[in-house]
Amino acid sequence: MRKPSGPSFEYELITIPESVDAPDAAGFLDYCDIRMRQRVEEAGERAISRTSAEVLGWFLADAGRVASFTWVIREGAELIGRAGLAIELDTAERVSPVVIEISSAYRGRGAGTEMARIIRDAATREGAGTLRVWSEHEAGSGVDAASGHGSIPRDDTARFILAQGFTLQQVYVRSELNLPECVAGMSAIRAEAERHTDGYRVEQFTLPLPRERVADFALMRERMSTDAPYGNLAVGEQVWDEQRVADWESIHHGDGWQTLITMAIDESSDRAVAINELGYREDSTEVSQGDTLVLAEHRGHRLGTLVKAAGVMGLHERAPHAVIITTENAAENVPMLAINDVLGFTPVKLSAAWDLTLN
């Protein structure tokens, strides 16, 4: 289905195919094409390549839990943007992440504004509760987060999102660690943390998860939705079962991807109480840190420092080619930001989480 806008833009709602070779996959392949071109435009040589099969895997893994609506935007035969709406079906809040990306040469001509209107109409029709947008910014001030922690500059991106009616709820600090420069000091940092962690031990493994830790991983994922600081963001309590864990593993393991999991185990219960995730590729020097969490009832024992330092050390052993680890933390998460500082992370950018309540 294509919807014309004015004299030039088309907004095509595409089908998510069963495979990239399916007869109806053309629109999805266009989506993957413009997505990769935009990544290169934003990150240059640091852009991480994703195959169309990998991207399709993300959509298929969420089927049943998320109602996805995906568009490509064209001017004539030229792909100039993409957009998406993902309505969470398994939480009462029905939080719905939104993506609108217009290639830089085509911004300022109304394509993004019209796409935002189309998405709001679809979200209202489908019963979404809150729309969520993420954006990236250089350091600066001008728009303050409703959480009371952090500010971003009132740049073109912020002005566009504000014009659509969104409220800046939370600011995140994106930081990087240069692994070759910092790994030598990790042993001492871990040893100091271990002086405060009597009764806990570290377990570390790559995917697939050991069978005996699947339930622990599911618990940690559920508690990320309740124990992490979210300020005023609408966040629904998530439920993770074995199938959802398996779906997550299918995305983070294979096709050159691997994930290192570091857990702190409470020896009295033999259950995980802290976790750190590091995702890496065999052909890339870039590493992405996923969740880091210490369960609320086990905080105050340096477990966050322990799992993060152990994770860096384990990563260096398994992926000696890795150079940069990137992580993001809420501006109000002072304890975790302090840990990052000890480990050697340096702030490089800001991320912003915006909400627009519909129902």
Coordinates of N, CA and C in Angstrom, one line a residue, residues 43-255:
A43 N 27.6 6.7 10.7 CA 28.8 6.2 11.4 C 30.0 6.0 10.6
G44 N 29.9 6.1 9.3 CA 31.1 5.9 8.4 C 31.7 4.5 8.5
E45 N 33.0 4.4 8.7 CA 33.6 3.1 8.7 C 33.2 2.3 10.0
R46 N 32.7 3.0 11.0 CA 32.3 2.3 12.2 C 30.9 1.7 12.1
A47 N 30.2 1.9 11.0 CA 28.9 1.3 10.8 C 29.0 -0.2 10.8
I48 N 28.2 -0.9 11.5 CA 28.2 -2.4 11.6 C 27.3 -2.9 10.6
S49 N 27.8 -3.7 9.7 CA 27.0 -4.3 8.6 C 26.0 -5.4 9.1
R50 N 24.8 -5.3 8.7 CA 23.8 -6.3 9.1 C 23.2 -6.9 7.8
T51 N 23.2 -8.2 7.6 CA 22.5 -8.7 6.4 C 21.0 -8.6 6.5
S52 N 20.4 -8.7 5.4 CA 18.9 -8.7 5.4 C 18.3 -9.8 6.2
A53 N 19.0 -11.0 6.1 CA 18.5 -12.1 6.9 C 18.6 -11.9 8.4
E54 N 19.7 -11.2 8.9 CA 19.8 -10.8 10.3 C 18.7 -9.9 10.7
V55 N 18.4 -8.8 9.9 CA 17.4 -7.9 10.2 C 16.0 -8.6 10.3
L56 N 15.8 -9.4 9.3 CA 14.5 -10.2 9.3 C 14.4 -11.0 10.5
G57 N 15.5 -11.6 11.0 CA 15.4 -12.4 12.3 C 14.9 -11.6 13.4
W58 N 15.3 -10.3 13.5 CA 14.8 -9.5 14.6 C 13.2 -9.4 14.6
F59 N 12.7 -9.2 13.4 CA 11.3 -9.0 13.2 C 10.6 -10.4 13.6
L60 N 11.1 -11.5 13.1 CA 10.4 -12.8 13.3 C 10.5 -13.2 14.7
A61 N 11.6 -12.8 15.4 CA 11.8 -13.2 16.8 C 10.7 -12.5 17.7
D62 N 10.3 -11.3 17.3 CA 9.3 -10.6 18.1 C 7.9 -10.9 17.7
A63 N 7.7 -11.7 16.6 CA 6.3 -11.9 16.2 C 5.5 -12.6 17.3
G64 N 4.3 -12.1 17.5 CA 3.5 -12.6 18.6 C 3.5 -11.7 19.9
R65 N 4.7 -11.1 20.1 CA 4.8 -10.1 21.2 C 4.7 -8.7 20.8
V66 N 4.9 -8.5 19.5 CA 5.0 -7.1 19.0 C 4.2 -7.1 17.7
A67 N 3.3 -6.1 17.5 CA 2.7 -5.8 16.2 C 3.5 -4.8 15.5
S68 N 4.2 -5.2 14.4 CA 5.1 -4.3 13.7 C 4.5 -3.7 12.4
F69 N 4.7 -2.4 12.2 CA 4.3 -1.7 11.0 C 5.6 -1.0 10.5
T70 N 5.9 -1.3 9.2 CA 7.2 -0.8 8.7 C 7.0 -0.2 7.3
W71 N 7.7 0.9 7.1 CA 7.5 1.7 5.9 C 8.9 2.0 5.3
V72 N 8.9 2.1 4.0 CA 10.0 2.8 3.2 C 9.4 4.0 2.6
I73 N 10.2 5.0 2.5 CA 9.8 6.3 2.0 C 10.6 6.6 0.7
R74 N 9.9 7.0 -0.3 CA 10.5 7.2 -1.6 C 10.2 8.6 -2.2
E75 N 11.1 9.1 -3.0 CA 10.9 10.2 -3.9 C 11.1 9.7 -5.3
G76 N 10.0 9.4 -6.0 CA 10.2 8.8 -7.3 C 10.8 7.4 -7.1
A77 N 11.8 7.1 -7.8 CA 12.5 5.7 -7.7 C 13.5 5.7 -6.6
E78 N 13.8 6.9 -5.9 CA 14.8 6.9 -4.9 C 14.3 6.6 -3.5
L79 N 15.0 5.7 -2.8 CA 14.7 5.5 -1.4 C 15.3 6.6 -0.6
I80 N 14.5 7.2 0.2 CA 15.0 8.4 0.9 C 14.8 8.3 2.5
G81 N 14.1 7.2 2.9 CA 13.9 7.1 4.3 C 13.2 5.8 4.7
R82 N 13.1 5.6 6.0 CA 12.4 4.4 6.5 C 11.7 4.8 7.8
A83 N 10.8 4.0 8.2 CA 10.1 4.2 9.5 C 9.5 2.9 10.0
G84 N 9.2 2.9 11.3 CA 8.7 1.7 11.9 C 7.9 2.1 13.2
L85 N 6.9 1.2 13.5 CA 6.1 1.3 14.7 C 6.0 -0.1 15.2
A86 N 6.4 -0.3 16.5 CA 6.3 -1.7 17.1 C 5.5 -1.6 18.4
I87 N 4.3 -2.1 18.3 CA 3.4 -2.0 19.5 C 3.6 -3.3 20.4
E88 N 4.0 -3.1 21.6 CA 4.2 -4.2 22.5 C 2.8 -4.7 22.9
L89 N 2.6 -6.0 22.7 CA 1.3 -6.6 23.0 C 1.3 -7.3 24.4
D90 N 2.5 -7.5 25.0 CA 2.5 -8.3 26.2 C 2.6 -7.5 27.5
T91 N 2.4 -6.1 27.4 CA 2.4 -5.3 28.6 C 1.1 -4.4 28.6
A92 N 0.6 -4.1 29.7 CA -0.6 -3.3 29.8 C -0.4 -1.9 29.2
E93 N 0.9 -1.4 29.4 CA 1.2 -0.1 28.9 C 1.2 0.1 27.4
R94 N 1.4 -1.0 26.7 CA 1.5 -1.1 25.2 C 2.4 0.1 24.7
V95 N 3.6 0.1 25.3 CA 4.6 1.0 24.8 C 5.0 0.6 23.4
S96 N 5.2 1.7 22.6 CA 5.4 1.4 21.1 C 6.5 2.2 20.6
P97 N 7.7 1.6 20.5 CA 8.8 2.3 19.9 C 8.6 2.7 18.4
V98 N 9.1 3.9 18.1 CA 8.9 4.5 16.8 C 10.3 4.9 16.2
V99 N 10.4 4.6 14.9 CA 11.6 5.0 14.2 C 11.2 5.8 13.0
I100 N 11.8 7.0 12.8 CA 11.7 7.7 11.5 C 13.1 8.2 11.2
E101 N 13.6 7.7 10.0 CA 14.9 8.2 9.6 C 14.8 8.6 8.1
I102 N 15.1 9.9 7.9 CA 15.1 10.5 6.6 C 16.6 10.8 6.2
S103 N 17.0 10.3 5.1 CA 18.4 10.6 4.7 C 18.7 12.1 4.7
S104 N 19.9 12.5 5.0 CA 20.2 13.9 5.3 C 19.8 14.8 4.1
A105 N 20.1 14.4 2.9 CA 19.8 15.2 1.7 C 18.4 15.6 1.5
Y106 N 17.5 14.8 2.2 CA 16.0 15.0 2.0 C 15.3 15.6 3.2
R107 N 16.0 16.0 4.2 CA 15.4 16.5 5.4 C 15.0 17.9 5.2
G108 N 14.0 18.3 6.0 CA 13.5 19.7 6.0 C 12.5 20.0 4.9
R109 N 11.9 18.9 4.3 CA 11.0 19.0 3.2 C 9.6 18.4 3.5
G110 N 9.4 18.0 4.8 CA 8.1 17.6 5.2 C 7.9 16.1 5.2
A111 N 8.9 15.3 4.7 CA 8.7 13.8 4.7 C 8.6 13.3 6.1
G112 N 9.4 13.7 7.0 CA 9.4 13.2 8.4 C 8.1 13.6 9.1
T113 N 7.6 14.8 8.9 CA 6.4 15.3 9.6 C 5.2 14.4 9.1
E114 N 5.1 14.2 7.8 CA 4.0 13.4 7.3 C 4.1 12.0 7.7
M115 N 5.3 11.4 7.8 CA 5.5 10.1 8.3 C 5.0 10.0 9.7
A116 N 5.3 11.0 10.5 CA 4.9 11.0 11.9 C 3.4 11.0 12.1
R117 N 2.7 11.7 11.2 CA 1.3 11.7 11.2 C 0.7 10.4 10.9
I118 N 1.3 9.7 9.9 CA 0.8 8.4 9.5 C 1.0 7.4 10.6
I119 N 2.1 7.5 11.3 CA 2.4 6.6 12.4 C 1.4 6.9 13.6
R120 N 1.2 8.1 13.9 CA 0.2 8.4 15.0 C -1.1 7.9 14.7
D121 N -1.6 8.0 13.4 CA -2.9 7.5 13.0 C -2.9 5.9 13.2
A122 N -1.9 5.3 12.7 CA -1.8 3.8 12.8 C -1.8 3.4 14.3
A123 N -1.0 4.1 15.1 CA -0.9 3.7 16.5 C -2.2 3.9 17.2
T124 N -2.9 5.0 17.0 CA -4.2 5.2 17.6 C -5.2 4.1 17.2
R125 N -5.2 3.8 15.9 CA -6.1 2.8 15.4 C -5.8 1.4 16.0
E126 N -4.6 1.1 16.2 CA -4.2 -0.2 16.7 C -4.2 -0.3 18.3
G127 N -4.5 0.8 18.9 CA -4.6 0.8 20.4 C -3.3 0.9 21.1
A128 N -2.3 1.6 20.5 CA -1.0 1.8 21.2 C -1.3 2.7 22.4
G129 N -0.5 2.6 23.5 CA -0.6 3.4 24.7 C 0.3 4.6 24.6
T130 N 1.6 4.3 24.5 CA 2.6 5.4 24.5 C 3.6 5.2 23.4
L131 N 3.8 6.2 22.6 CA 4.9 6.1 21.6 C 6.2 6.5 22.2
R132 N 7.2 5.8 21.8 CA 8.6 6.0 22.3 C 9.6 6.2 21.2
V133 N 10.3 7.3 21.3 CA 11.3 7.7 20.3 C 12.7 7.8 21.0
W134 N 13.7 7.3 20.3 CA 15.1 7.4 20.8 C 15.8 8.3 19.8
S135 N 16.7 9.2 20.3 CA 17.5 10.0 19.4 C 18.9 10.2 20.0
E136 N 19.8 10.6 19.1 CA 21.2 10.7 19.5 C 21.6 12.2 19.3
H137 N 22.5 12.7 20.3 CA 22.9 14.1 20.3 C 24.3 14.2 20.8
E138 N 24.9 15.3 20.3 CA 26.2 15.7 20.9 C 25.9 16.3 22.3
A139 N 27.0 16.4 23.1 CA 26.8 17.0 24.5 C 26.3 18.5 24.3
G140 N 25.5 18.9 25.3 CA 25.0 20.2 25.2 C 23.7 20.3 26.1
S141 N 23.1 21.5 26.1 CA 21.9 21.8 26.9 C 20.9 22.6 26.1
G142 N 19.7 22.7 26.6 CA 18.7 23.4 25.9 C 17.3 22.8 26.1
V143 N 17.3 21.4 26.2 CA 16.0 20.7 26.5 C 16.3 19.8 27.7
D144 N 15.6 20.0 28.8 CA 15.8 19.3 30.1 C 14.9 18.1 30.1
A145 N 15.4 17.0 30.6 CA 14.7 15.7 30.8 C 13.6 15.9 31.9
A146 N 12.5 15.3 31.7 CA 11.4 15.4 32.8 C 11.9 14.7 34.0
S147 N 12.8 13.7 33.9 CA 13.3 13.0 35.1 C 14.1 13.9 36.0
G148 N 14.5 15.1 35.6 CA 15.3 16.0 36.4 C 16.7 15.8 36.3
H149 N 17.1 14.8 35.4 CA 18.6 14.5 35.3 C 18.9 14.6 33.8
G150 N 19.8 15.5 33.5 CA 20.3 15.5 32.1 C 19.6 16.5 31.2
S151 N 20.3 16.9 30.2 CA 19.8 17.8 29.2 C 20.5 17.5 27.9
I152 N 19.8 17.9 26.8 CA 20.3 17.7 25.4 C 20.3 19.1 24.7
P153 N 21.0 19.3 23.6 CA 20.9 20.5 22.9 C 19.6 20.6 22.1
R154 N 19.1 21.8 21.9 CA 17.9 22.0 21.1 C 18.4 22.0 19.6
D155 N 18.8 20.9 19.1 CA 19.3 20.8 17.7 C 18.1 20.4 16.8
D156 N 18.4 20.2 15.5 CA 17.4 19.9 14.5 C 16.6 18.7 14.9
T157 N 17.2 17.7 15.4 CA 16.5 16.4 15.8 C 15.6 16.7 17.0
A158 N 16.1 17.4 18.0 CA 15.2 17.7 19.1 C 14.0 18.6 18.7
R159 N 14.3 19.6 17.9 CA 13.2 20.4 17.5 C 12.1 19.7 16.7
F160 N 12.5 18.7 15.9 CA 11.6 17.9 15.1 C 10.7 17.1 16.0
I161 N 11.4 16.4 17.0 CA 10.6 15.5 17.9 C 9.7 16.3 18.8
L162 N 10.1 17.5 19.3 CA 9.3 18.3 20.1 C 8.0 18.8 19.3
A163 N 8.3 19.1 18.0 CA 7.2 19.5 17.1 C 6.1 18.5 16.9
Q164 N 6.5 17.2 17.2 CA 5.5 16.1 17.0 C 4.7 15.9 18.3
G165 N 5.0 16.6 19.4 CA 4.3 16.5 20.6 C 5.0 15.6 21.7
F166 N 6.2 15.2 21.5 CA 6.8 14.3 22.4 C 7.5 15.1 23.6
T167 N 7.6 14.4 24.7 CA 8.3 15.0 25.9 C 9.6 14.2 26.1
L168 N 10.6 15.0 26.4 CA 11.9 14.3 26.7 C 11.8 13.8 28.1
Q169 N 11.8 12.5 28.3 CA 11.7 11.9 29.6 C 13.0 11.6 30.3
Q170 N 14.0 11.1 29.5 CA 15.2 10.6 30.1 C 16.4 10.8 29.2
V171 N 17.5 11.1 29.7 CA 18.8 11.3 29.0 C 19.7 10.2 29.4
Y172 N 20.4 9.6 28.4 CA 21.4 8.6 28.6 C 22.8 9.1 28.2
V173 N 23.8 8.6 28.9 CA 25.2 9.0 28.6 C 25.8 7.8 27.8
R174 N 26.2 8.0 26.6 CA 26.9 7.0 25.8 C 28.4 7.1 26.0
S175 N 29.0 6.0 26.4 CA 30.4 6.1 26.8 C 31.2 5.0 26.0
E176 N 32.5 5.2 25.8 CA 33.3 4.2 25.2 C 34.5 3.9 26.0
L177 N 34.9 2.6 25.9 CA 36.2 2.2 26.6 C 37.1 1.6 25.5
N178 N 38.4 2.2 25.5 CA 39.4 1.7 24.6 C 40.0 0.5 25.3
L179 N 39.7 -0.7 24.8 CA 40.1 -2.0 25.4 C 41.6 -2.1 25.5
P180 N 42.4 -1.9 24.5 CA 43.8 -2.1 24.6 C 44.5 -1.2 25.6
E181 N 43.9 0.0 25.8 CA 44.5 1.0 26.7 C 44.1 0.7 28.2
C182 N 43.0 0.0 28.4 CA 42.4 -0.2 29.8 C 42.5 -1.6 30.3
V183 N 42.7 -2.6 29.5 CA 42.5 -4.0 30.0 C 43.6 -4.3 31.0
A184 N 44.8 -3.7 30.9 CA 45.8 -4.1 31.9 C 45.4 -3.8 33.3
G185 N 44.6 -2.8 33.5 CA 44.2 -2.4 34.9 C 43.0 -3.2 35.4
M186 N 42.3 -4.0 34.6 CA 41.1 -4.7 35.0 C 41.3 -5.7 36.1
S187 N 42.4 -6.4 36.1 CA 42.7 -7.4 37.1 C 42.7 -6.8 38.5
A188 N 43.3 -5.6 38.7 CA 43.3 -4.9 40.0 C 41.9 -4.4 40.4
I189 N 41.2 -3.9 39.4 CA 39.8 -3.4 39.7 C 38.9 -4.6 40.1
R190 N 39.1 -5.7 39.4 CA 38.3 -6.9 39.8 C 38.7 -7.4 41.2
A191 N 40.0 -7.4 41.4 CA 40.4 -7.9 42.8 C 39.9 -7.0 43.9
E192 N 39.9 -5.7 43.7 CA 39.4 -4.8 44.7 C 37.9 -5.1 44.9
A193 N 37.1 -5.3 43.8 CA 35.7 -5.6 44.0 C 35.5 -6.9 44.7
E194 N 36.3 -7.9 44.5 CA 36.1 -9.2 45.1 C 36.3 -9.1 46.6
R195 N 37.0 -8.1 47.1 CA 37.2 -7.9 48.5 C 35.9 -7.7 49.2
H196 N 34.9 -7.2 48.5 CA 33.5 -6.9 49.0 C 32.5 -7.8 48.6
T197 N 32.8 -8.9 48.0 CA 31.8 -9.8 47.4 C 31.9 -11.2 48.0
D198 N 32.1 -11.3 49.3 CA 32.1 -12.6 49.9 C 30.7 -13.2 49.8
G199 N 30.6 -14.5 49.4 CA 29.4 -15.2 49.2 C 28.8 -15.1 47.8
Y200 N 29.6 -14.5 46.9 CA 29.3 -14.5 45.5 C 30.4 -15.0 44.7
R201 N 30.1 -15.6 43.5 CA 31.2 -16.0 42.6 C 30.8 -15.6 41.2
V202 N 31.8 -15.6 40.3 CA 31.5 -15.2 38.9 C 31.4 -16.5 38.0
E203 N 30.4 -16.5 37.2 CA 30.3 -17.5 36.1 C 30.3 -16.7 34.8
Q204 N 30.9 -17.3 33.8 CA 31.1 -16.6 32.5 C 31.0 -17.6 31.4
F205 N 30.2 -17.2 30.3 CA 30.0 -18.1 29.2 C 29.5 -17.4 28.0
T206 N 29.8 -17.9 26.8 CA 29.2 -17.4 25.6 C 28.0 -18.2 25.2
L207 N 27.2 -17.7 24.3 CA 26.0 -18.4 23.9 C 26.3 -19.6 23.1
P208 N 25.5 -20.6 23.1 CA 24.2 -20.7 23.8 C 24.3 -20.8 25.3
L209 N 23.3 -20.3 26.0 CA 23.3 -20.3 27.5 C 23.3 -21.7 28.0
P210 N 24.1 -21.9 29.1 CA 24.0 -23.2 29.7 C 22.6 -23.5 30.2
R211 N 22.1 -24.7 30.1 CA 20.7 -25.0 30.4 C 20.4 -24.6 31.8
E212 N 21.3 -24.8 32.8 CA 21.1 -24.4 34.2 C 21.0 -22.9 34.4
R213 N 21.3 -22.1 33.5 CA 21.3 -20.6 33.7 C 20.2 -20.0 32.8
V214 N 19.4 -20.7 32.1 CA 18.3 -20.1 31.3 C 17.3 -19.4 32.2
A215 N 16.9 -20.0 33.3 CA 15.9 -19.4 34.2 C 16.5 -18.2 34.8
D216 N 17.8 -18.2 35.2 CA 18.4 -17.0 35.7 C 18.4 -15.9 34.7
F217 N 18.8 -16.2 33.5 CA 18.8 -15.1 32.5 C 17.4 -14.5 32.3
A218 N 16.4 -15.4 32.2 CA 15.0 -14.9 32.1 C 14.7 -13.9 33.2
L219 N 15.0 -14.3 34.5 CA 14.8 -13.5 35.6 C 15.5 -12.1 35.5
M220 N 16.7 -12.1 35.1 CA 17.4 -10.9 35.0 C 16.8 -10.0 33.9
R221 N 16.3 -10.6 32.8 CA 15.6 -9.8 31.8 C 14.3 -9.2 32.4
E222 N 13.6 -10.0 33.1 CA 12.3 -9.4 33.7 C 12.6 -8.3 34.7
R223 N 13.7 -8.5 35.5 CA 14.0 -7.5 36.5 C 14.6 -6.2 35.8
M224 N 15.1 -6.3 34.6 CA 15.5 -5.1 33.9 C 14.4 -4.1 33.8
S225 N 13.2 -4.6 33.6 CA 12.0 -3.8 33.4 C 11.5 -3.2 34.7
T226 N 12.0 -3.6 35.9 CA 11.5 -3.1 37.2 C 12.6 -2.5 38.0
D227 N 13.9 -3.0 37.9 CA 14.9 -2.6 38.8 C 15.8 -1.5 38.2
A228 N 15.8 -1.3 36.9 CA 16.7 -0.3 36.3 C 16.0 1.1 36.4
P229 N 16.8 2.2 36.5 CA 16.2 3.5 36.6 C 15.6 4.0 35.3
Y230 N 14.3 4.3 35.2 CA 13.6 4.7 34.0 C 13.0 6.1 34.1
G231 N 13.2 6.8 35.2 CA 12.7 8.1 35.4 C 11.1 8.1 35.2
N232 N 10.6 9.0 34.3 CA 9.2 9.1 34.0 C 8.8 8.3 32.8
L233 N 9.7 7.5 32.3 CA 9.4 6.7 31.1 C 8.3 5.7 31.4
A234 N 7.3 5.5 30.5 CA 6.3 4.4 30.6 C 7.0 3.1 30.3
V235 N 7.1 2.2 31.3 CA 7.7 0.9 31.1 C 6.8 -0.2 31.7
G236 N 6.5 -1.1 30.8 CA 5.7 -2.3 31.3 C 6.5 -3.4 31.8
E237 N 6.1 -4.1 32.8 CA 6.8 -5.2 33.4 C 6.8 -6.4 32.4
Q238 N 7.9 -6.8 32.0 CA 8.0 -7.8 31.0 C 8.0 -9.2 31.6
V239 N 7.6 -10.2 30.8 CA 7.6 -11.6 31.2 C 8.5 -12.3 30.2
W240 N 9.5 -13.1 30.7 CA 10.4 -13.8 29.9 C 10.3 -15.3 30.3
D241 N 10.0 -16.1 29.2 CA 10.0 -17.6 29.4 C 11.1 -18.2 28.5
E242 N 11.2 -19.5 28.5 CA 12.3 -20.2 27.8 C 12.2 -19.8 26.3
Q243 N 11.0 -19.7 25.7 CA 10.9 -19.4 24.3 C 11.4 -18.0 24.0
R244 N 11.1 -17.1 24.9 CA 11.6 -15.7 24.6 C 13.1 -15.7 24.7
V245 N 13.6 -16.4 25.7 CA 15.1 -16.5 25.8 C 15.7 -17.0 24.5
A246 N 15.1 -18.1 24.0 CA 15.6 -18.8 22.8 C 15.5 -17.8 21.6
D247 N 14.5 -17.0 21.5 CA 14.3 -16.0 20.5 C 15.4 -15.0 20.6
W248 N 15.7 -14.5 21.8 CA 16.8 -13.6 22.0 C 18.1 -14.2 21.6
E249 N 18.4 -15.4 22.0 CA 19.6 -16.0 21.6 C 19.8 -16.1 20.1
S250 N 18.7 -16.4 19.4 CA 18.8 -16.5 17.9 C 19.2 -15.2 17.3
I251 N 19.0 -14.1 17.9 CA 19.5 -12.8 17.4 C 20.9 -12.5 17.7
H252 N 21.3 -12.9 18.9 CA 22.6 -12.5 19.4 C 23.7 -13.6 19.3
H253 N 23.4 -14.6 18.6 CA 24.4 -15.7 18.4 C 24.2 -16.3 17.0
G254 N 25.3 -16.3 16.2 CA 25.3 -16.8 14.9 C 25.5 -15.7 13.9
D255 N 25.7 -16.1 12.6 CA 26.0 -15.1 11.5 C 27.2 -14.2 11.9

